[in-house]
Short mmCIF file of C-alpha atoms and ligand atoms in Angstrom, two decimals:
data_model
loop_
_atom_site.label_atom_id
_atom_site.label_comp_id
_atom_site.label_asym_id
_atom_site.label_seq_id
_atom_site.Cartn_x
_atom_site.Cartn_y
_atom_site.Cartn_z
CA UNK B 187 0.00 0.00 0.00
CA UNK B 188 1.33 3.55 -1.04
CA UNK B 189 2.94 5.21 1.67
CA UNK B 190 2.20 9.20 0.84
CA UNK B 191 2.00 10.48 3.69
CA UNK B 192 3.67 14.06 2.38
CA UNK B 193 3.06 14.25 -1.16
CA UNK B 194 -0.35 12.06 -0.60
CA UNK B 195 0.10 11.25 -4.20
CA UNK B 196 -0.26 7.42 -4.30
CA UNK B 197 0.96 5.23 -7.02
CA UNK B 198 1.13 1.68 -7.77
CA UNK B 199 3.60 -0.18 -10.14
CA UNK B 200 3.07 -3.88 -11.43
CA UNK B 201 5.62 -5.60 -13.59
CA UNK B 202 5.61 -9.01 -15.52
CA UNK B 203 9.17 -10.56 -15.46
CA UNK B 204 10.45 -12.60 -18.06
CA UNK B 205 9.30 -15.96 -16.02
CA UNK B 206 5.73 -14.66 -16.48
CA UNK B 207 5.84 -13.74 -12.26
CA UNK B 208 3.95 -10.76 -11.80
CA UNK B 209 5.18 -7.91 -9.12
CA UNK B 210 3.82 -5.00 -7.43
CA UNK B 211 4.77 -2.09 -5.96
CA UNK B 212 4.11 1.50 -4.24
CA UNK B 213 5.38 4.75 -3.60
CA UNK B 214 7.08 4.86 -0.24
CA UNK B 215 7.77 7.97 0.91
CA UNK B 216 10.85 9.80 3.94
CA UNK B 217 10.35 12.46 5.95
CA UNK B 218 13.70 13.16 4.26
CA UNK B 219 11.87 13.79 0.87
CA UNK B 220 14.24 12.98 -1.43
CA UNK B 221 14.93 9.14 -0.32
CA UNK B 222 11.43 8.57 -1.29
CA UNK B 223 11.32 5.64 -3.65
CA UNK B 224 8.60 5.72 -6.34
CA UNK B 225 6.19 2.92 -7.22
CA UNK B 226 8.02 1.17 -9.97
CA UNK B 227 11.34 1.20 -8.72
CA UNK B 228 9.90 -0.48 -5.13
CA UNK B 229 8.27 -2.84 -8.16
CA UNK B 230 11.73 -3.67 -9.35
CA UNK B 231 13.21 -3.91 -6.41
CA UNK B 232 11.25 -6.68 -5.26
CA UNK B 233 10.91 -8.36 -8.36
CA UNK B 234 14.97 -8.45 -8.46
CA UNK B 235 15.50 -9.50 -4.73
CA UNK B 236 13.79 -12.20 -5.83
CA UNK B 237 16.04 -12.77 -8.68
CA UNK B 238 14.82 -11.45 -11.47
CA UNK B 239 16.73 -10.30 -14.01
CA UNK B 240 14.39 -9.07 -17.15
CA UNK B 241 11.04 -7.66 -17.10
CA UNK B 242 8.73 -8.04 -20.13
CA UNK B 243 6.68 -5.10 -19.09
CA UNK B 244 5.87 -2.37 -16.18
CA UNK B 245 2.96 -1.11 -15.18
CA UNK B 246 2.21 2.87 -13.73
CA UNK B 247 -0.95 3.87 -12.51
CA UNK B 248 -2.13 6.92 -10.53
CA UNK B 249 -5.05 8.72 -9.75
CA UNK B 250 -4.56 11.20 -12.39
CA UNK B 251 -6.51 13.49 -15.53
CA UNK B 252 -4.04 11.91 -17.75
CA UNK B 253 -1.76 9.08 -16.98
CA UNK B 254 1.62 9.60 -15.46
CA UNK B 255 4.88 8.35 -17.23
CA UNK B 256 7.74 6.86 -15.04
CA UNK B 257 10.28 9.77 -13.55
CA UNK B 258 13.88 9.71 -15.12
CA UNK B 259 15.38 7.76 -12.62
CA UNK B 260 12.98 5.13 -12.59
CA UNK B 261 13.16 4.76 -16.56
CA UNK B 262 16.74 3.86 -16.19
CA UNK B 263 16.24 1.43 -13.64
CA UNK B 264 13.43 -0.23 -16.48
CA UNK B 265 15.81 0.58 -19.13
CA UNK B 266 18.77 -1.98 -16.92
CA UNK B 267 16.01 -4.39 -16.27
CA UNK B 268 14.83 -4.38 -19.63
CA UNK B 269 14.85 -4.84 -23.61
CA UNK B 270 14.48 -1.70 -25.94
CA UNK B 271 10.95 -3.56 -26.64
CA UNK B 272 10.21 -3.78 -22.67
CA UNK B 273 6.50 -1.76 -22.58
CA UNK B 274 6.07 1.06 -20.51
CA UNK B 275 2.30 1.24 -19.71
CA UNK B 276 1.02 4.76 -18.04
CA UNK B 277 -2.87 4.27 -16.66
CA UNK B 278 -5.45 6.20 -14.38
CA UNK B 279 -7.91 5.38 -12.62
CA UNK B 280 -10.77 5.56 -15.20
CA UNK B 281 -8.58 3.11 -17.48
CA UNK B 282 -7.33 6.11 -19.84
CA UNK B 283 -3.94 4.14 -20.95
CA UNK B 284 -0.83 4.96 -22.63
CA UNK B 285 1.94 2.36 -23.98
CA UNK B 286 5.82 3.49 -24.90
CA UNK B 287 8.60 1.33 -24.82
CA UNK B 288 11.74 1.72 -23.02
CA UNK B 289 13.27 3.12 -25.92
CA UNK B 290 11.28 5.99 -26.29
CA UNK B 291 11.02 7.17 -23.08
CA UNK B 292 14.74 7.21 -22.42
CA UNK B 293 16.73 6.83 -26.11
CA UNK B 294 20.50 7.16 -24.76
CA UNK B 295 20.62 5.47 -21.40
CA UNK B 296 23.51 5.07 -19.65
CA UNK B 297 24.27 1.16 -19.74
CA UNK B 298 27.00 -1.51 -18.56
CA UNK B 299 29.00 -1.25 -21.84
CA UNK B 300 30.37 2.69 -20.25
CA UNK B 301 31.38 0.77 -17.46
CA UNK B 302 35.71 -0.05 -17.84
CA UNK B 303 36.30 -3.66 -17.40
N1 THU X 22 5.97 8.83 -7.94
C1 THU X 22 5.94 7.50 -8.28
O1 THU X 22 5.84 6.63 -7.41
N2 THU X 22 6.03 7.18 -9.60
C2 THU X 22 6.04 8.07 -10.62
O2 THU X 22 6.09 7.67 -11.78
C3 THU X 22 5.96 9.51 -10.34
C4 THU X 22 6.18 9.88 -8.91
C5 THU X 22 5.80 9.20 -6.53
C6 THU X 22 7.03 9.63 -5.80
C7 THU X 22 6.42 10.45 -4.68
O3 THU X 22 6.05 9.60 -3.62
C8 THU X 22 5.16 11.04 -5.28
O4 THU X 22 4.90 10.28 -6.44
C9 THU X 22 5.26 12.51 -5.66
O5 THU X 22 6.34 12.73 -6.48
#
């Protein structure tokens, strides 16, 4: 369950992994704002401390006008989990849906191949 308690903006995150295993997630907010961790990160958090490795797809939804797309620093945590194909899929409440993949939402990630070694 979202834990909002400052921004009281709740959001929920599901992601299929490549094993077909489905996991949530939720925004869980600090007092010390900026170590709040947003919905689909907590998503891939747990869905990689249980050893996952590749997501097919993630999942955003808020209770929005129009649905929210994933923050920059969760899109490269998809972008690491993921394939340039891996959907993106931004929903509100009412159902009012938006797909992108990976790729479009963050073209020039930074990846392992910058890493030396
Ligand atoms: N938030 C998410 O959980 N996912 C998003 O895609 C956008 C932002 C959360 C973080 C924070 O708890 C609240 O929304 C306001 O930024």
């Amino acid at each position: 369950l979202a834990h909002a308690p400052y921004s009281k903006f709740k959001v929920g995150a599901a992601l299929l992994a490549a094993d077909g295993q489905l996991y949530t997630g939720c925004n869980v907010e600090s007092a010390s704002y900026s170590l709040t961790v947003c919905a689909e990160r907590v998503a891939l958090l747990k869905a990689a401390s249980s050893g996952v490795r590749k997501i097919k797809s993630i999942a955003v939804v808020a209770d929005t006008e129009e649905p929210v797309p994933p923050c920059g620093a969760c899109r490269q945590m998809i972008s690491e989990f993921g394939e340039e194909g891996t959907e993106v899929i931004s929903a509100n409440l009412q159902g009012k849906a938006q797909v992108f993949t990976i790729k479009e939402l963050l073209p020039t990630p930074f990846d392992p191949s910058f890493l030396p070694g």
